Short mmCIF file of C-alpha atoms and ligand atoms in Angstrom, two decimals:
data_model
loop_
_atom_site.label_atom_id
_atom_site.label_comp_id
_atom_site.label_asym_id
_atom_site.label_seq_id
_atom_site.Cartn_x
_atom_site.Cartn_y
_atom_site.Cartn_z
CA UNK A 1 0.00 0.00 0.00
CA UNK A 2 1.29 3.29 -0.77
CA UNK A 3 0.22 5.63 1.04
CA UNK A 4 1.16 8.92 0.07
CA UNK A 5 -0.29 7.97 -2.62
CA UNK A 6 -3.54 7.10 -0.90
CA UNK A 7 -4.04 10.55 0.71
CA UNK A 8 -2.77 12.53 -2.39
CA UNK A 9 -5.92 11.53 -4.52
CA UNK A 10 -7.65 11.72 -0.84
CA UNK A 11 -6.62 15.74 -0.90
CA UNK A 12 -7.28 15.68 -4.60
CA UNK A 13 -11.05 14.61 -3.97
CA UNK A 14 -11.40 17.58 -1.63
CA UNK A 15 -9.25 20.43 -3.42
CA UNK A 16 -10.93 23.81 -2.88
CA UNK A 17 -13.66 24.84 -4.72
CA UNK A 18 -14.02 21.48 -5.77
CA UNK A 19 -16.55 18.06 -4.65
CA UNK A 20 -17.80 14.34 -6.03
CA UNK A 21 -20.64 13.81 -8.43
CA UNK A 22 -22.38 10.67 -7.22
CA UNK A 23 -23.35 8.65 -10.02
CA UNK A 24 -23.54 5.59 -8.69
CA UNK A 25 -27.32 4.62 -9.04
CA UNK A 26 -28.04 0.84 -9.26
CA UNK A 27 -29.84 -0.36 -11.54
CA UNK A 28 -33.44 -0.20 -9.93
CA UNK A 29 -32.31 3.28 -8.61
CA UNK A 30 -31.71 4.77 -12.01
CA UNK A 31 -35.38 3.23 -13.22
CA UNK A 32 -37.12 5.06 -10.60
CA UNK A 33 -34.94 8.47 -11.48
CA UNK A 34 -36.12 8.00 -15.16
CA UNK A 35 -39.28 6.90 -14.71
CA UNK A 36 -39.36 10.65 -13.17
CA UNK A 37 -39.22 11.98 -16.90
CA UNK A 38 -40.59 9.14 -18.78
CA UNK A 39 -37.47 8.24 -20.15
CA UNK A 40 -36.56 3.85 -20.27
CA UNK A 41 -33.58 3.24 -18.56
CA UNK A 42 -31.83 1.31 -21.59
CA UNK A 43 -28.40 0.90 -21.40
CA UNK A 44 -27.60 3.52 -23.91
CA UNK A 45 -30.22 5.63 -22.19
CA UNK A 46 -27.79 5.42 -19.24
CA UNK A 47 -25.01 6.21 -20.72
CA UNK A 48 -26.12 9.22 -22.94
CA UNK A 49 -27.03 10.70 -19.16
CA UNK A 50 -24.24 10.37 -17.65
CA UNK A 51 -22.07 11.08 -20.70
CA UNK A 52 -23.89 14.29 -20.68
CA UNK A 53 -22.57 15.15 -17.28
CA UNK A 54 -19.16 13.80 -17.62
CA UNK A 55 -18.85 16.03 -20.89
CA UNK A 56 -20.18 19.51 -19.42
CA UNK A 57 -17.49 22.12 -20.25
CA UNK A 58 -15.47 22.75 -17.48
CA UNK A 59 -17.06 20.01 -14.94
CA UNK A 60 -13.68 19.41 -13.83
CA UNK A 61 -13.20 22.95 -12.09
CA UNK A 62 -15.70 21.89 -9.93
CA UNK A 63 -15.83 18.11 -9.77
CA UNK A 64 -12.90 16.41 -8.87
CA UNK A 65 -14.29 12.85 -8.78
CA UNK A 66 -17.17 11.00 -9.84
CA UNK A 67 -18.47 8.06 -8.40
CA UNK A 68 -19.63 5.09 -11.04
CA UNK A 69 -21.31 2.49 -10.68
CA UNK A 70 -20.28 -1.00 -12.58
CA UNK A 71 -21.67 -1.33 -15.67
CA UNK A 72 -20.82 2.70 -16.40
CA UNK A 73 -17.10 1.87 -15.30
CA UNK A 74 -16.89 -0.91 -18.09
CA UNK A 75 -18.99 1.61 -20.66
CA UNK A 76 -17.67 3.45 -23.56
CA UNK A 77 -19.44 6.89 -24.52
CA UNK A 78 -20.87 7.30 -27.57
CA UNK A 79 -18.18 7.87 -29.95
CA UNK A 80 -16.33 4.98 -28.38
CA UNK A 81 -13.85 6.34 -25.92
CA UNK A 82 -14.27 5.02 -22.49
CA UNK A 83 -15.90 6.67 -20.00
CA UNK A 84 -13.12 6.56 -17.40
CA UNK A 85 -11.48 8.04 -20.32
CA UNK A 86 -13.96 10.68 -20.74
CA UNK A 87 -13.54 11.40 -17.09
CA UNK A 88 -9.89 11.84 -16.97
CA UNK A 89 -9.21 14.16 -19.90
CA UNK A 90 -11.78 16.29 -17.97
CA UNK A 91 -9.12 16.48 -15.15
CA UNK A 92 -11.94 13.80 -12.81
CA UNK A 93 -10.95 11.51 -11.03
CA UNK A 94 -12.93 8.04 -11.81
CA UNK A 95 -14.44 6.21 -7.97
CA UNK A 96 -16.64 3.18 -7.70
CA UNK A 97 -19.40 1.82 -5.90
CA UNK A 98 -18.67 -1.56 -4.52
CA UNK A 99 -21.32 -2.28 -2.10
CA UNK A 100 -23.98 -4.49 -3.00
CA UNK A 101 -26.40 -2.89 -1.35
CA UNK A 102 -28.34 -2.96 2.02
CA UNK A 103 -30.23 -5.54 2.99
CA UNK A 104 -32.31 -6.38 5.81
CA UNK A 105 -30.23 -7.20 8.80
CA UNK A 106 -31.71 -10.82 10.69
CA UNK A 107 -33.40 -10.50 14.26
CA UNK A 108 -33.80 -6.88 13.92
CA UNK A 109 -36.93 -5.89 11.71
CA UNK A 110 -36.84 -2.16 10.09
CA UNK A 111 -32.80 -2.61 10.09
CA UNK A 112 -30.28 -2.88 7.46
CA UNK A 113 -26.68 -4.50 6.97
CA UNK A 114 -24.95 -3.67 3.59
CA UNK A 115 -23.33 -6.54 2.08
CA UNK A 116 -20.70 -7.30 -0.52
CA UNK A 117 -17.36 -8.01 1.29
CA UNK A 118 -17.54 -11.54 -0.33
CA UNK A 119 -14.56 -11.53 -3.58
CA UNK A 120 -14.22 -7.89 -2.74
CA UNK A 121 -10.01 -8.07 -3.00
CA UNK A 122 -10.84 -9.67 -6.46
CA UNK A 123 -12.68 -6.79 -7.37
CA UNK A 124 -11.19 -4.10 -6.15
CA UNK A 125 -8.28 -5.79 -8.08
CA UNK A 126 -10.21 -5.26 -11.40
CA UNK A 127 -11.77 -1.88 -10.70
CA UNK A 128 -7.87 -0.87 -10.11
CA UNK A 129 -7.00 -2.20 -13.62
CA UNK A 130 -9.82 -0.51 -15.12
CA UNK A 131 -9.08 3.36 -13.32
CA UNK A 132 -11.12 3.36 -10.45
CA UNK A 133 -8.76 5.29 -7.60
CA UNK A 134 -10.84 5.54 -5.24
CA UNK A 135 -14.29 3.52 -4.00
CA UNK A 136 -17.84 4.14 -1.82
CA UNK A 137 -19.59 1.55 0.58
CA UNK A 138 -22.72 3.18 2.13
CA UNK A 139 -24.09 2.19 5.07
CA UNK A 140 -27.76 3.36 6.42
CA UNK A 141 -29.26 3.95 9.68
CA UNK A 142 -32.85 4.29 10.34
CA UNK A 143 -33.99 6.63 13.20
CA UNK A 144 -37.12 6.03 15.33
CA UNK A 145 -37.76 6.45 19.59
CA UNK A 146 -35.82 2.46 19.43
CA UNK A 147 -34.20 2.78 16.19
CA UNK A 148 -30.68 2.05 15.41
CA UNK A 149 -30.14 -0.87 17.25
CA UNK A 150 -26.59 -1.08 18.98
CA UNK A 151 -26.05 -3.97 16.63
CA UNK A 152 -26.80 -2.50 13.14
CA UNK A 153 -24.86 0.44 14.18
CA UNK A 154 -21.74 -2.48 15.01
CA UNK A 155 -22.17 -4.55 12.18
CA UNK A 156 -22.16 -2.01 9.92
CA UNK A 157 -18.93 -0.09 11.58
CA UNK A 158 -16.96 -3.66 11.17
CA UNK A 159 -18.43 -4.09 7.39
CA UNK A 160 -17.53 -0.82 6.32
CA UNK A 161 -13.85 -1.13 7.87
CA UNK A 162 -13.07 -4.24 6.51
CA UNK A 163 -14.50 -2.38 2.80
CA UNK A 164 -11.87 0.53 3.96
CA UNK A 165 -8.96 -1.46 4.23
CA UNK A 166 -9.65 -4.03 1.35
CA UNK A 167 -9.45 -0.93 -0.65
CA UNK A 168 -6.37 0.62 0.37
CA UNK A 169 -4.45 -2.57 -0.14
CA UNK A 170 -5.44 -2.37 -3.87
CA UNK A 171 -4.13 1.23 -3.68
CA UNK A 172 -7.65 2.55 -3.73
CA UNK A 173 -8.77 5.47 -1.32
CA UNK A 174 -12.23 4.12 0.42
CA UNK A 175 -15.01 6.80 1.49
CA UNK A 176 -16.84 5.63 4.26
CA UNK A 177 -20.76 6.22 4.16
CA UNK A 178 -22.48 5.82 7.00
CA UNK A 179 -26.26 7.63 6.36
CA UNK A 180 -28.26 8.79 9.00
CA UNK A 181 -31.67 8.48 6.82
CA UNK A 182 -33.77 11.72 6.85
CA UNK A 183 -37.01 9.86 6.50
CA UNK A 184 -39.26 9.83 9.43
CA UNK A 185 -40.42 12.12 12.37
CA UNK A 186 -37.35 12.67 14.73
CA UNK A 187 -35.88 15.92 15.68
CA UNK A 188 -32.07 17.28 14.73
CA UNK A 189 -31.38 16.70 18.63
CA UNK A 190 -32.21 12.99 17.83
CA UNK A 191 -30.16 12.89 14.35
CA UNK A 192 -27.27 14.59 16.12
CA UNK A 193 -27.10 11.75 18.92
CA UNK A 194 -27.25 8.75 16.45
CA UNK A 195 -24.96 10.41 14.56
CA UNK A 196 -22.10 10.97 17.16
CA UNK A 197 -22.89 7.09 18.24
CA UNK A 198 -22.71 6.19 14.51
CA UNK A 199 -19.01 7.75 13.98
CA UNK A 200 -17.84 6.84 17.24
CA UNK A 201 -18.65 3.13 16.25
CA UNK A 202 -17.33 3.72 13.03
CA UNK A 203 -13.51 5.31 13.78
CA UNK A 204 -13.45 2.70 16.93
CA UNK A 205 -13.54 0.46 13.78
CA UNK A 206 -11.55 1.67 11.58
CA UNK A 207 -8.87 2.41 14.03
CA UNK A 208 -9.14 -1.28 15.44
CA UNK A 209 -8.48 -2.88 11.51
CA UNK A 210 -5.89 -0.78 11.54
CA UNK A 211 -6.87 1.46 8.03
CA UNK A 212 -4.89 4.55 7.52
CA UNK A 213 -7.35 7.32 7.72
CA UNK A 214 -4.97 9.60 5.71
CA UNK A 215 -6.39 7.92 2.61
CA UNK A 216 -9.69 7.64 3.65
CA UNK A 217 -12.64 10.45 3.33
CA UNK A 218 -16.09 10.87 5.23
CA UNK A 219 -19.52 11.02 3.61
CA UNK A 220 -22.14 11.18 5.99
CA UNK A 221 -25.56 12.99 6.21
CA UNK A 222 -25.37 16.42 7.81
CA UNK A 223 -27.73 16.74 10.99
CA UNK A 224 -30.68 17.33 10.18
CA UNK A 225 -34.41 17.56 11.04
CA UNK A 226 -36.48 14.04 10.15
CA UNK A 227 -38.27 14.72 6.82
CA UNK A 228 -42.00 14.58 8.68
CA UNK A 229 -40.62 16.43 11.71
CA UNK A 230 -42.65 19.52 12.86
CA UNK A 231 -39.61 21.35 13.65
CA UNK A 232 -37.35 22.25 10.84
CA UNK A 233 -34.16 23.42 11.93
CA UNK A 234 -33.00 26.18 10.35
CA UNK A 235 -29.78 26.38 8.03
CA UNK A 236 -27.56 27.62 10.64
CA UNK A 237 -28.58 25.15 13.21
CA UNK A 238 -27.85 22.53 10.88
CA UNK A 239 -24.35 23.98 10.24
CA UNK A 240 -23.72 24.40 13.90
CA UNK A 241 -25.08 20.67 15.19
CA UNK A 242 -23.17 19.50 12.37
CA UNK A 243 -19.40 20.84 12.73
CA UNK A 244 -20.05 20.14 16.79
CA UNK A 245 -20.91 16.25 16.16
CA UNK A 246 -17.88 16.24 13.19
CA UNK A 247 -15.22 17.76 15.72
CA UNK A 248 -16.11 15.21 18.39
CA UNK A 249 -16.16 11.98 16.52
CA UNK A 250 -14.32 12.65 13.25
CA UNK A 251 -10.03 12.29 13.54
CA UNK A 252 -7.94 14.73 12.46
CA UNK A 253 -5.70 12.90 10.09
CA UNK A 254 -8.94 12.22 8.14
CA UNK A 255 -8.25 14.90 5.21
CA UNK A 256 -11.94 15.62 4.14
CA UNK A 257 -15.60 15.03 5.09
CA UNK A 258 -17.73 15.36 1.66
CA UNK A 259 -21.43 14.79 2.29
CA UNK A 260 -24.49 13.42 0.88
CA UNK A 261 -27.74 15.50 -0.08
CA UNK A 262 -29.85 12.52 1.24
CA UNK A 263 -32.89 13.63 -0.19
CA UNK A 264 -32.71 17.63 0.76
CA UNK A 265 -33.83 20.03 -1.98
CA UNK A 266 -30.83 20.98 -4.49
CA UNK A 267 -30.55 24.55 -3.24
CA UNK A 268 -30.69 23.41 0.79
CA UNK A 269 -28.04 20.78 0.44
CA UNK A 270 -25.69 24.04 -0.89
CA UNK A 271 -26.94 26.53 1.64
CA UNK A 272 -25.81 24.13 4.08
CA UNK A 273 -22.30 23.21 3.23
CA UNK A 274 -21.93 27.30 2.55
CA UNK A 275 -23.05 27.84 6.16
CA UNK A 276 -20.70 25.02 7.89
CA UNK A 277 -17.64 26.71 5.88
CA UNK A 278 -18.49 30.35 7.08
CA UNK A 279 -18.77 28.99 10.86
CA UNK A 280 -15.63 30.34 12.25
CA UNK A 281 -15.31 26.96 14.14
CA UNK A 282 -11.57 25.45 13.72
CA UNK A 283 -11.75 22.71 11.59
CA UNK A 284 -9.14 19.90 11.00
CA UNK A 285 -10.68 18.53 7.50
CA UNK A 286 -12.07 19.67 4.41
CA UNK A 287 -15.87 19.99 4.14
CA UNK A 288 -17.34 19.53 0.90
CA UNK A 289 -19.83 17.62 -1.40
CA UNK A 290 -20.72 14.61 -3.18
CA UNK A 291 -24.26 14.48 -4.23
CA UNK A 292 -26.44 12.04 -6.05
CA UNK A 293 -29.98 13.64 -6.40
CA UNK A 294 -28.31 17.73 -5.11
CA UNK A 295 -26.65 17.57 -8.25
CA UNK A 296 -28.48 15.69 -10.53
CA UNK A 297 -32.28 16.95 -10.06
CA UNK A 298 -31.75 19.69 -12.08
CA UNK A 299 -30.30 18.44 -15.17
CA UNK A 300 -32.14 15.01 -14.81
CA UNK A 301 -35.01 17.05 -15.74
CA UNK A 302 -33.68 20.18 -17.96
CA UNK A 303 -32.30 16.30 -20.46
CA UNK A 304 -35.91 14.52 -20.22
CA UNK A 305 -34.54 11.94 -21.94
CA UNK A 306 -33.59 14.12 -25.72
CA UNK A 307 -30.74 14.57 -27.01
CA UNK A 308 -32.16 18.07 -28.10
CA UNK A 309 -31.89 19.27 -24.51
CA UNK A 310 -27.73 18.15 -23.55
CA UNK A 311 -26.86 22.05 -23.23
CA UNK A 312 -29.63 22.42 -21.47
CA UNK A 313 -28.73 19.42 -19.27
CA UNK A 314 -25.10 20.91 -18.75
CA UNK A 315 -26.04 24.20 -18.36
CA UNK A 316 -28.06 22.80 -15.27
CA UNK A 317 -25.42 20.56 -14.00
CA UNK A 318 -22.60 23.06 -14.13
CA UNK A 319 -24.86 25.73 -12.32
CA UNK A 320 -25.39 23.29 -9.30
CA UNK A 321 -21.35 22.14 -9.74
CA UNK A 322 -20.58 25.26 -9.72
CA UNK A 323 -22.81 26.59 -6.38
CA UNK A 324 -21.53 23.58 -4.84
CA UNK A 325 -18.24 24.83 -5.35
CA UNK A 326 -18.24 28.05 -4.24
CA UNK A 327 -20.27 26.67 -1.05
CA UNK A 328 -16.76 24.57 -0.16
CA UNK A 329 -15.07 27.57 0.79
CA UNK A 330 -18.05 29.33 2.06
CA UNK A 331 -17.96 31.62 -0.56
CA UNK A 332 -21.51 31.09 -2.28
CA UNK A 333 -24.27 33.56 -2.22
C1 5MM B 401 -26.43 8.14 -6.40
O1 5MM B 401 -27.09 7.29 -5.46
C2 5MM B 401 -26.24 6.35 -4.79
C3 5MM B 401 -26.63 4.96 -5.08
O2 5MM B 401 -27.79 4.58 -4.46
P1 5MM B 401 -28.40 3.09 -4.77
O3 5MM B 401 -27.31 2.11 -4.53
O4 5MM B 401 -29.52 2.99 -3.79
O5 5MM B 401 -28.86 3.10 -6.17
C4 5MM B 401 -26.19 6.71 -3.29
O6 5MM B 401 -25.41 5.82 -2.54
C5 5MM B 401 -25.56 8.07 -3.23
O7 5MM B 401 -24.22 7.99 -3.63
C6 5MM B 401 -25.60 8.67 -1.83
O8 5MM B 401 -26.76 8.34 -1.14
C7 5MM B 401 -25.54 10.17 -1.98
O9 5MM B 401 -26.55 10.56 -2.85
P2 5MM B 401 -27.58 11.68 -2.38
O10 5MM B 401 -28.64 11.69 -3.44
O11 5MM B 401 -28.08 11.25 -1.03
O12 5MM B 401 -26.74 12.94 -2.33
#
């Protein structure tokens, strides 16, 4: 393992200004996002989308890696080349998602465990050879008055470290995902508490397998108000609840924290990484993006599927890319 190496594309991944494009939708996942537009999810329908975003002009000033998910790492685009290709001429750095999914976790109804560590060196082996550098394994944590349960919180802390260092022995930096899910009624006070017990479990775990966090980043969900929850906390709480639980559980020598949108509006998910980098709170690591749906609900819809409607698609792309950007060092709006 090299691992100067490791944290180089780590600090890459978070350079200022810059974040991750998730684009990692399974194959059910992508359905549902183009049944949204009446669009089939054919394979080349796939590929023309996320060809479209790989090819914006100038994505790479302010997307420094995009997650893919297998069949788009083995794809070429249109005219042939690639996609990994595609992504590195634009100055991105090509990730992959190697999970294989979450699935419901025995003796504990409403809970999940995500699996995949089975043949994972193997892979990781091959997604090396074909340009992945570095990888994403998401975990996910319901909330409810009972919900997590101390062991989905530990199974998936052990899963998600043995992911970690699996990757770094193929020379690949691992993100770590653990999501607190937004759905449901609870209040930021109870997201913030499941949260610190989730990343406490987590670097316990990481630091017990022995994984060099210096070539790992963070992606977790910021704290936040429960979708159905009366009370909304406001964008500055959510900054402020969400640095305090980062600086208590997350370690220094981990280089960046780049979160998910989890569901929040496009324009939210920006207004609250802006407001975390204007808190004047010290801050060890990077904080910065890498959104599925915060970055892809605009031009998902501005493409509807026809090839007529690429600039459009870009156009709406590059102005959430670009928000998103200026939001890393507080700088947006
Ligand atoms: C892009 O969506 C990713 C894949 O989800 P499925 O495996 O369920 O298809 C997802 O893991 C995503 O990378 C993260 O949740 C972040 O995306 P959001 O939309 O929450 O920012």
């Amino acid at each position: 393992m090299n691992q100067d190496k490791l944290h180089a594309t780590a600090c890459a991944l978070v350079a200022a200004g810059k974040g991750i494009l998730a684009a990692d939708e399974s194959a059910p996942t992508i359905k549902k996002r183009f049944d949204s537009i009446a669009t089939e999810s054919t394979e080349d329908n796939r590929r023309d989308y996320r060809e479209m975003l790989f090819t914006a002009p100038e994505a790479g000033r302010y997307i420094s890696g995009v997650i893919l998910f297998d069949e788009t790492i083995r794809q070429n685009g249109a005219g042939g080349t690639p996609l990994v290709k595609v992504l590195e001429s634009a100055g991105i750095i090509p990730g992959i998602k190697v999970d294989m999914g979450a699935k419901d976790l025995a003796g504990h109804p409403g809970e999940k465990v995500t699996e995949g560590l089975d043949g994972l060196r193997e892979r990781f082996a091959e997604y090396a050879k074909l340009g992945a550098r570095f990888a994403k394994w998401r975990a996910v944590y319901s909330v409810t008055d009972m919900l997590p349960s101390g062991a989905c919180v530990a199974v998936n802390a052990h899963a998600l470290a043995r992911y970690a260092a699996l990757a770094q022995e193929a020379g690949i930096v691992p993100i770590v995902e653990p999501e607190v899910l937004m759905d449901g009624d609870h209040t930021a006070d109870q997201c913030e508490e499941v949260s610190e017990a989730v990343l406490q479990s987590l670097y316990a775990e990481l630091a017990l397998q022995e994984v060099n966090l210096e070539g790992t980043l963070l992606k977790p969900n910021m704290v936040i108000s429960g979708t159905d929850c009366p009370e909304q906390a406001s964008v500055e709480e959510v900054a402020r609840r969400t640095v305090r639980c980062l600086r208590r559980c997350v370690p220094a020598a981990v280089p960046g924290i780049v979160f998910l949108s989890g569901g929040q509006s496009d324009v939210l998910a920006t207004q609250h990484l802006n407001a975390m980098n204007k808190l004047p709170d010290s801050r060890p690591w990077k904080l910065s993006f890498s959104y599925g749906r915060a970055l892809q609900a605009a031009p998902l819809k501005a493409w509807s599927g026809k090839a007529a409607n690429l600039k459009a698609g870009q156009d709406a792309f590059l102005e959430r890319a670009k928000a998103n950007g200026l939001a890393t060092t507080g700088s947006y709006g």
